[in-house]
Every structure is written in C-alpha cells, then in structure tokens.
Amino acid sequence: MNEQNTELLSIEQLRKKWMSPEVISGSEILLRSLLLEGVDCVFGYPGGAVLYIYDAMYNYKEFKHLLTRHEQGAIHAADGYARASGKVGVCIATSGPGATNLVTGIATAYMDSVPLVVITGNVATTLIGTDAFQEADITGITLPITKHSYLVRDVKDLPRVIHEAFHIANTGRKGPVLIDIPKDVSAAMIKFKPDDSINVRGYNPRTVPNKLQIDKLVQAISEAKRPYILAGGGVIYSGAHEELFEFATRTEIPITTTLLGLGGFPSGHELWTGMPGMHGTYTSNNAIQQCDLLINIGARFDDRVTGKLNGFAPHAKIVHIDIDPAEIGKNVAVDIPIVGDVKTVFEMLNPLVKRTEQADEWRKLIQQWKSDYPFRYTDSDEVLKPQWVIEMLNETTNGEAIVTTDVGQHQMWAAQYYKFNHTRSWITSGGLGTMGYGLPSAIGAQMAQPDRLVISINGDGGIQMCSQELAICAINNIPVKIVIINNQVLGMVRQWQELIYNNRYSHIDLAGSPDFVKLAEAYGVKGLRATNKEEARIAWQEALATPGPVLLDFVVSKTENVYPMVTQGSTIDQMLMGDE
Amino acid sequence: MTMRHTISILVNDQPGVLQRVSGLFGRRGFNIESITVGQSEEVGLSRMVIVTLGDEHTLEQIEKQLYKLIDVIKVINLGSKPMVGRELALIKVKAETSERPEILGVVDTFRASVVDIGSNSLIVQVIGDSSKIDAMIELLTPYGIRELSRTGVTAMTRGNA
Ligand SMILES: Cc1ncc(C[n+]2csc(CCOP(=O)(O)OP(=O)(O)O)c2C)c(N)n1
C-alpha cells in the first residue's frame, strides 16, 4: 500500500503546481481541493450524478479512491479513517439512492463527533425540485444529522465551500459536513486558483476557557475528599491524552473513561477504574455515585453512562469541561461549567493542581473495589467463551492493536476485556450503535494506519450488514483481521429478552447465516474457524502470521451474557452482576 | 417555570436556513408558537423572531443549540430586555348591514382599520402586541369570523440597545 505514496507530491508542491489560474471543471476543482486539504484516501461509489467527478479521477494519479461495495461501507470506512488518523474522512456517492445509503453513516459520525466531508452528486440545477430521476433532497434529509451542509448551485462557490467544509468538520465540536454538488456544477468550467482563506462569520468555537472557572475547579479539587474523573471522546478528539495523564497522575484522582474515551488513558494504570455505565465496572459506577467531585472531561453524560438521571452522582459537585457549550447543562445540572478545548483547559489547569492527602481514604476504597470486583466470567473448556477470545486477542497483541467493533455483546466484551494503551486505537459506534460498522471502519482505520495491526471484532449478525466489503480487503490486500464472535443469535437482543422480557426469545435466531469461512474464501480472503481454545490459539497465530486479510469465525457459547448490567430505570450502582 | 419567550435570531440569508432553524426546534422538542422571517438591516442577513414556550432551562438550551448552527450569527433573548413586539392580523368577519355600526365601533376603539368591504363581510386589519389581537378576535367572534390570518410576532429591543 505504501509504494504509490512515495512518488506523490506534498501539499505545498501541489499548491505551487496549481498556483497559476487555470480553466478547469468543477470536478477537477473538487479533486484538487481535496488533495490540497491533505486527503490521501477517499472511499466512494460512482453513479450518474457524479460521473464527471469520476471521469476527472481517471487522470488524477495522485488521487487515491477505494471503491467499496455499498455506500454504507464507504462512509463507515471514511469514519474509521478519521477516527484512526485524526484527519477528516472523505466519501463520495451519487445522487438519490447513493446519497440516501449514506444516511446511517452520517448519523453515526454525527453522534460520535467524527469529522467527515461527505460529497454527494445531485441532478442538474435545472432539474432540482422536479422529482427527476434519482433526485433526493439529501441536504434536507440529513439536516438533523450534519454539523453543516451545502448545496452548491454555482461552481464559483465550490473552492470556498470545500475549504470551509474541512474547517467546520475538524474544528470546535467535530462532525460531518455534507457537500451536495449538482451534475452541471461538476461539469462547469471556470478559472481556478488555490485559496486558503477562511471567513465563516458566526462560527467561532471557543477554545480558551474562562480563567475564573479554572480557578474554581482548582479550589474544588483542593477541597474534595472523593474526587473522580469521567473522561470521554473529547479527550481523544482534542489530542489531550498526555495532558489528561499529567492531570490525573499529578492529582492522583481516580479516573474512568467512557466507551468512546477508551484509550484516552492507559488501561493498565492503577488510577484507571474501567468503563462506567450500563456495562461498566462496579468500581466506576460506585465511584460516580459516591464521589463528592465529578470532573467530566469531554463526555456528554449519555444515558448509557448516567443510568437514571434523577439520582445520578447524588453527592457530587459536578464540573463539565466541553468544547460545545450546548452540552453543558443539557442532561445534568452543572456546578462548574468550563467551555473550551480540553487540551487548552489542561494547559491552564495542570500547573495549578496537586495531590491532596484528604483523598487517601477514597483512593484506598477504590483500590479495594477494583480488586474485589473485577470483570469476571465463568470459563469453560467445552465451549469457547467470548470473553476468553477477547482476552486472548489482548494478550497476544499486548493491547497494541487498533480494534474496531460492530454493535452488540461482542462490542461490550471488547470494551471490557481489551486493554488499550494508546489513543485512536479503539473505534466503535457509541452514540448511534450502528450494526454494520465493524468491518468497513476497520478498512478505513487500516488505510489511515497501514503499519498497525487492525482487528475488527463483529457479531455474526452485524457482520452480515456490510460483509460485502470483504471484497475491498481482498482486492486491495488490506490486512485487517476480521474476528466474528459467532454465537448464532442476535446476542445483545437475546440478553435483553432473557433478562427483561422473561425469556421470550422473539426473532433472534440467526439460522441461515452463511458458512463464514466459505464466505471469506468466496471473496478471496483467508477464512479460519475455531470451536475450542486450542483451535482458537492456532487459528489466531496463523492469522497474525498471514500478511493479508483473514476472517476468523470463533464459534462461541450461545447463552453468555454481558455483566455487570444496569437495566433501564435504575441508577448505575444498581447492577446485575451475573452468576457469580 | 414555563413562560413565553421572544427570541430574535440574526441568520445568513441562505436557502434552507428557515428549515434548519425550525427543524432544530422540532427535533429537540422545543415549541414554536410563532415564527416570522424577513430582511434585516444588513444585506445578506435575515432576522427571525420566534415566540416559544418553555422554562429557563429550555430557553438556555434553545439559545445554545441555535448558536451551533453555522448560519446563525446572533441570538438575542428579547424577553430579558425592554422590547417592542408587534403582530398584524387580518380578520374577515361576517357583517350584515345592520351589524356594521357595532363592528365599526369595536374597530375604532382598538385603533384597527377596515381594509375591505364585501356585501356581507368586512376585513379588519389590526396591529399590536399579541394580547391586543387576542382581545380583538374575542370581540369579533360573536359576529362570526370567516377567515383569520395572523403574521406572528416581530420584535425589537427598545432604545439604543
Ligand atoms: C442497524 C441496527 N439494527 C438493529 C440494531 C439493534 N441491535 C443492537 S445489538 C443487536 C444484536 C447484534 O447481534 P450480533 O451482531 O450477532 O452481535 P452479538 O450481540 O451477538 O455480539 C441488535 C439487533 C442495531 N444496533 N443496529
């Protein structure tokens, strides 16, 4: 995958090359602009309304495009690319059905604040509004799930719009920005010269926090007997993991990281107490409920974290640090609001804080909980246990892989049993909980980080939502290791039906699934199966030793549940702990 | 405490901006009692005035969420300032010849005006704050209101503010 890259020109060289004004098409403007934004890989699918754009690609050797097999694959891949790299992910689809196939992926990125620029074609401006063939009002459809969107009616606006879109997508609270380009606009010829000025009035994300609020927090820390940190995805998006580490270790305040915050703080560290919330640790959930100071850093008090709101963190003074002022006070009333970029906040905060002794009892209590109530399951030598599989992946990779997941039980087990040492190593659909996300996001992540090991962990249900992207792995020799935790059911739904709906197992049986090993082979991807520990170890070693993509079908116990579990309507310290 | 709030929003005059703003209200469960849009003092910018019902927490969320829209330049909560709020209504009221003097009496007292006369109806135009218009409608109802069209409130802070 690297060979092509070496002969590519740098952005500065490209800028110089294209500096003298030249008459080119809207499509070429798009490609040049994307290259000037530093995009090195886009994911897409052609169709009538984007044919000028695809025609332009024919000549642009610099422009790297991966043809996925479904638009949903393209946008999840762009999303995985963005999460693994910190850069903006880009995907392209045609009008109408191409554009509507992106909707799930746009919503996924929006909920998790992932920077994307989504390019759709549309029918010609003269046809817009006539119910023309393959017309869909995609800007209208995606209004509630984009950070911003543009329908470009004049090719003159195209360079500005693209540049603005990248700026908006990747600053402030990040998110997907859609650019809808009518066919005639992509065909129109105009004089183009690169420009990199930005002027978006009314968009000024506030990055520097109010100093008075910082002082209040310093004061609160110095007084707290039971301080606790709740860190979320904002830490990762702002690149503030080192500063967070400094803050936590300086103050020795125990810390939990949310599902999207995993990897923002090293999992092995003694201050870390595991993930909080519905499937969080005993320690984290009790710590939230018993702390007297809760410092939320870049997390949004999602209901899967808070459980029943009325009764959440009842003894705590609550601090909320977020780049998005609208998050502060949205779900939970806040005592010390701090609006700003997390990294900037820490830069001001860290020199002012220190360890306090009055929290020693609390530290001891937390350590006690940690050793008394770790995640646990009943292992077996007859059937493969899903938790054991994740532990094996973790041990054999030393927590150094990039892990992407689909949605369901396997996702929660991966979050619980894989231990992350680095930021941008855990890629999962948190806010929307999108099945189908696991495989394509891994493809995107591998494109962004060609030298790292990427493991995609899926359920046997969810893998079938985007399994066609196996083709992309094979064709481009993308070496992702695709793990299926195959329990033959829609496991998470089964769990709810067992625990909440009195064992009434309605429509969860996945009989009729393909033989996944053969499915992989049909695409030209190596497929391996394991039904016990011995086979699992051998298959996994073989996968690691294989330079290309491998699919591993781990046939596991059907009835395993994810514990602890907080059922809806309970406060988070009321956990079902499982059999033991 | 649930109260009526008047919010003035300065927005980029872009296609779809009304949809963005009203969509935000709809999606987040905020109430819109009335909404008016038109030109502002600056070329390229429009002013929207929205009257909404909600408590302080909701109002704060509305303001913050509005600011997240890229096309929103400024949000002013007029409720917290001295302001002038006006609405216009056209009311087509049934008016047989015998009832006309009475109706004209009502129109006069409210400093409203009659802007059209048909064989058995009148169109009354009334301008004022919303409560004045409510009162006018209440008084004309007994005669039979055939058609009613209200513009919704437009508003401005008083003085130099
Ligand atoms: C697109 C989509 N449809 C439905 C759901 C609801 N859902 C959540 S988990 C789940 C079961 C997933 O089953 P499987 O992929 O086999 O994974 P497991 O839970 O067994 O690990 C379902 C149906 C969803 N999250 N996304």
mmCIF file of N, CA and C in Angstrom, chain B residues 108-156:
data_model
loop_
_atom_site.group_PDB
_atom_site.id
_atom_site.type_symbol
_atom_site.label_atom_id
_atom_site.label_comp_id
_atom_site.label_asym_id
_atom_site.label_seq_id
_atom_site.Cartn_x
_atom_site.Cartn_y
_atom_site.Cartn_z
ATOM 1 N N ASP B 108 -62.875 50.914 15.811
ATOM 2 C CA ASP B 108 -62.402 52.240 16.229
ATOM 3 C C ASP B 108 -61.696 52.201 17.574
ATOM 4 N N THR B 109 -62.362 51.563 18.548
ATOM 5 C CA THR B 109 -61.773 51.541 19.891
ATOM 6 C C THR B 109 -60.394 50.894 19.881
ATOM 7 N N PHE B 110 -60.214 49.915 19.043
ATOM 8 C CA PHE B 110 -58.921 49.215 19.003
ATOM 9 C C PHE B 110 -57.915 49.889 18.079
ATOM 10 N N ARG B 111 -58.303 51.001 17.534
ATOM 11 C CA ARG B 111 -57.495 51.676 16.512
ATOM 12 C C ARG B 111 -57.037 50.689 15.427
ATOM 13 N N ALA B 112 -57.965 49.818 15.078
ATOM 14 C CA ALA B 112 -57.746 48.927 13.942
ATOM 15 C C ALA B 112 -58.357 49.618 12.720
ATOM 16 N N SER B 113 -58.295 48.966 11.558
ATOM 17 C CA SER B 113 -58.940 49.612 10.415
ATOM 18 C C SER B 113 -59.627 48.573 9.537
ATOM 19 N N VAL B 114 -60.604 49.068 8.789
ATOM 20 C CA VAL B 114 -61.289 48.200 7.849
ATOM 21 C C VAL B 114 -60.588 48.358 6.508
ATOM 22 N N VAL B 115 -60.134 47.265 5.945
ATOM 23 C CA VAL B 115 -59.359 47.404 4.702
ATOM 24 C C VAL B 115 -60.108 46.842 3.494
ATOM 25 N N ASP B 116 -61.286 46.222 3.716
ATOM 26 C CA ASP B 116 -62.080 45.736 2.585
ATOM 27 C C ASP B 116 -63.521 45.557 3.051
ATOM 28 N N ILE B 117 -64.443 45.903 2.141
ATOM 29 C CA ILE B 117 -65.846 45.724 2.482
ATOM 30 C C ILE B 117 -66.505 44.867 1.409
ATOM 31 N N GLY B 118 -67.128 43.759 1.822
ATOM 32 C CA GLY B 118 -67.893 42.933 0.892
ATOM 33 C C GLY B 118 -69.370 43.105 1.177
ATOM 34 N N SER B 119 -70.229 42.370 0.447
ATOM 35 C CA SER B 119 -71.663 42.582 0.620
ATOM 36 C C SER B 119 -72.119 42.153 2.016
ATOM 37 N N ASN B 120 -71.537 41.081 2.550
ATOM 38 C CA ASN B 120 -71.912 40.729 3.928
ATOM 39 C C ASN B 120 -70.708 40.383 4.799
ATOM 40 N N SER B 121 -69.555 40.996 4.463
ATOM 41 C CA SER B 121 -68.384 40.802 5.331
ATOM 42 C C SER B 121 -67.444 41.995 5.259
ATOM 43 N N LEU B 122 -66.574 42.070 6.269
ATOM 44 C CA LEU B 122 -65.549 43.126 6.310
ATOM 45 C C LEU B 122 -64.195 42.460 6.566
ATOM 46 N N ILE B 123 -63.128 43.069 6.043
ATOM 47 C CA ILE B 123 -61.808 42.628 6.508
ATOM 48 C C ILE B 123 -61.253 43.705 7.429
ATOM 49 N N VAL B 124 -60.922 43.265 8.632
ATOM 50 C CA VAL B 124 -60.372 44.176 9.629
ATOM 51 C C VAL B 124 -58.874 43.897 9.747
ATOM 52 N N GLN B 125 -58.128 45.000 9.764
ATOM 53 C CA GLN B 125 -56.681 44.848 9.971
ATOM 54 C C GLN B 125 -56.330 45.396 11.340
ATOM 55 N N VAL B 126 -55.613 44.600 12.126
ATOM 56 C CA VAL B 126 -55.244 45.072 13.454
ATOM 57 C C VAL B 126 -53.763 44.810 13.701
ATOM 58 N N ILE B 127 -53.125 45.813 14.293
ATOM 59 C CA ILE B 127 -51.696 45.710 14.600
ATOM 60 C C ILE B 127 -51.507 45.978 16.085
ATOM 61 N N GLY B 128 -50.667 45.173 16.729
ATOM 62 C CA GLY B 128 -50.400 45.444 18.136
ATOM 63 C C GLY B 128 -49.695 44.285 18.768
ATOM 64 N N ASP B 129 -49.586 44.305 20.099
ATOM 65 C CA ASP B 129 -48.996 43.118 20.718
ATOM 66 C C ASP B 129 -50.022 41.989 20.674
ATOM 67 N N SER B 130 -49.572 40.803 20.926
ATOM 68 C CA SER B 130 -50.425 39.634 20.689
ATOM 69 C C SER B 130 -51.691 39.656 21.547
ATOM 70 N N SER B 131 -51.604 40.213 22.744
ATOM 71 C CA SER B 131 -52.779 40.195 23.610
ATOM 72 C C SER B 131 -53.865 41.123 23.054
ATOM 73 N N LYS B 132 -53.434 42.212 22.428
ATOM 74 C CA LYS B 132 -54.414 43.105 21.824
ATOM 75 C C LYS B 132 -55.153 42.380 20.698
ATOM 76 N N ILE B 133 -54.393 41.627 19.929
ATOM 77 C CA ILE B 133 -55.014 40.909 18.816
ATOM 78 C C ILE B 133 -55.948 39.808 19.340
ATOM 79 N N ASP B 134 -55.503 39.133 20.393
ATOM 80 C CA ASP B 134 -56.374 38.128 21.031
ATOM 81 C C ASP B 134 -57.703 38.766 21.437
ATOM 82 N N ALA B 135 -57.622 39.948 22.047
ATOM 83 C CA ALA B 135 -58.830 40.625 22.536
ATOM 84 C C ALA B 135 -59.752 40.996 21.373
ATOM 85 N N MET B 136 -59.152 41.514 20.324
ATOM 86 C CA MET B 136 -59.914 41.904 19.135
ATOM 87 C C MET B 136 -60.673 40.691 18.570
ATOM 88 N N ILE B 137 -59.973 39.589 18.501
ATOM 89 C CA ILE B 137 -60.594 38.374 17.951
ATOM 90 C C ILE B 137 -61.760 37.934 18.826
ATOM 91 N N GLU B 138 -61.538 38.028 20.145
ATOM 92 C CA GLU B 138 -62.590 37.617 21.067
ATOM 93 C C GLU B 138 -63.849 38.461 20.860
ATOM 94 N N LEU B 139 -63.640 39.774 20.651
ATOM 95 C CA LEU B 139 -64.784 40.660 20.476
ATOM 96 C C LEU B 139 -65.498 40.441 19.143
ATOM 97 N N LEU B 140 -64.747 40.047 18.131
ATOM 98 C CA LEU B 140 -65.380 39.868 16.816
ATOM 99 C C LEU B 140 -66.000 38.481 16.654
ATOM 100 N N THR B 141 -65.579 37.553 17.479
ATOM 101 C CA THR B 141 -66.065 36.166 17.348
ATOM 102 C C THR B 141 -67.602 36.052 17.314
ATOM 103 N N PRO B 142 -68.304 36.758 18.211
ATOM 104 C CA PRO B 142 -69.770 36.620 18.198
ATOM 105 C C PRO B 142 -70.404 36.933 16.823
ATOM 106 N N TYR B 143 -69.750 37.789 16.039
ATOM 107 C CA TYR B 143 -70.343 38.138 14.733
ATOM 108 C C TYR B 143 -70.077 37.042 13.702
ATOM 109 N N GLY B 144 -69.124 36.203 13.957
ATOM 110 C CA GLY B 144 -68.771 35.120 13.031
ATOM 111 C C GLY B 144 -67.514 35.449 12.245
ATOM 112 N N ILE B 145 -66.408 34.814 12.631
ATOM 113 C CA ILE B 145 -65.151 35.048 11.903
ATOM 114 C C ILE B 145 -65.035 34.030 10.782
ATOM 115 N N ARG B 146 -64.939 34.539 9.554
ATOM 116 C CA ARG B 146 -64.883 33.663 8.380
ATOM 117 C C ARG B 146 -63.460 33.183 8.076
ATOM 118 N N GLU B 147 -62.543 34.105 8.289
ATOM 119 C CA GLU B 147 -61.150 33.801 7.958
ATOM 120 C C GLU B 147 -60.269 34.616 8.886
ATOM 121 N N LEU B 148 -59.156 34.005 9.277
ATOM 122 C CA LEU B 148 -58.247 34.732 10.167
ATOM 123 C C LEU B 148 -56.829 34.444 9.736
ATOM 124 N N SER B 149 -56.024 35.482 9.643
ATOM 125 C CA SER B 149 -54.621 35.263 9.325
ATOM 126 C C SER B 149 -53.756 36.169 10.184
ATOM 127 N N ARG B 150 -52.906 35.537 11.010
ATOM 128 C CA ARG B 150 -52.005 36.304 11.881
ATOM 129 C C ARG B 150 -50.580 36.130 11.382
ATOM 130 N N THR B 151 -49.788 37.158 11.505
ATOM 131 C CA THR B 151 -48.419 37.085 10.970
ATOM 132 C C THR B 151 -47.440 36.448 11.931
ATOM 133 N N GLY B 152 -47.781 36.408 13.223
ATOM 134 C CA GLY B 152 -46.756 36.052 14.208
ATOM 135 C C GLY B 152 -45.993 37.312 14.582
ATOM 136 N N VAL B 153 -45.278 37.237 15.692
ATOM 137 C CA VAL B 153 -44.682 38.441 16.269
ATOM 138 C C VAL B 153 -43.351 38.789 15.607
ATOM 139 N N THR B 154 -43.179 40.087 15.339
ATOM 140 C CA THR B 154 -41.828 40.560 15.068
ATOM 141 C C THR B 154 -41.477 41.533 16.183
ATOM 142 N N ALA B 155 -40.203 41.662 16.517
ATOM 143 C CA ALA B 155 -39.872 42.400 17.724
ATOM 144 C C ALA B 155 -38.486 43.017 17.669
ATOM 145 N N MET B 156 -38.259 43.944 18.581
ATOM 146 C CA MET B 156 -37.010 44.700 18.645
ATOM 147 C C MET B 156 -36.821 45.213 20.068
#
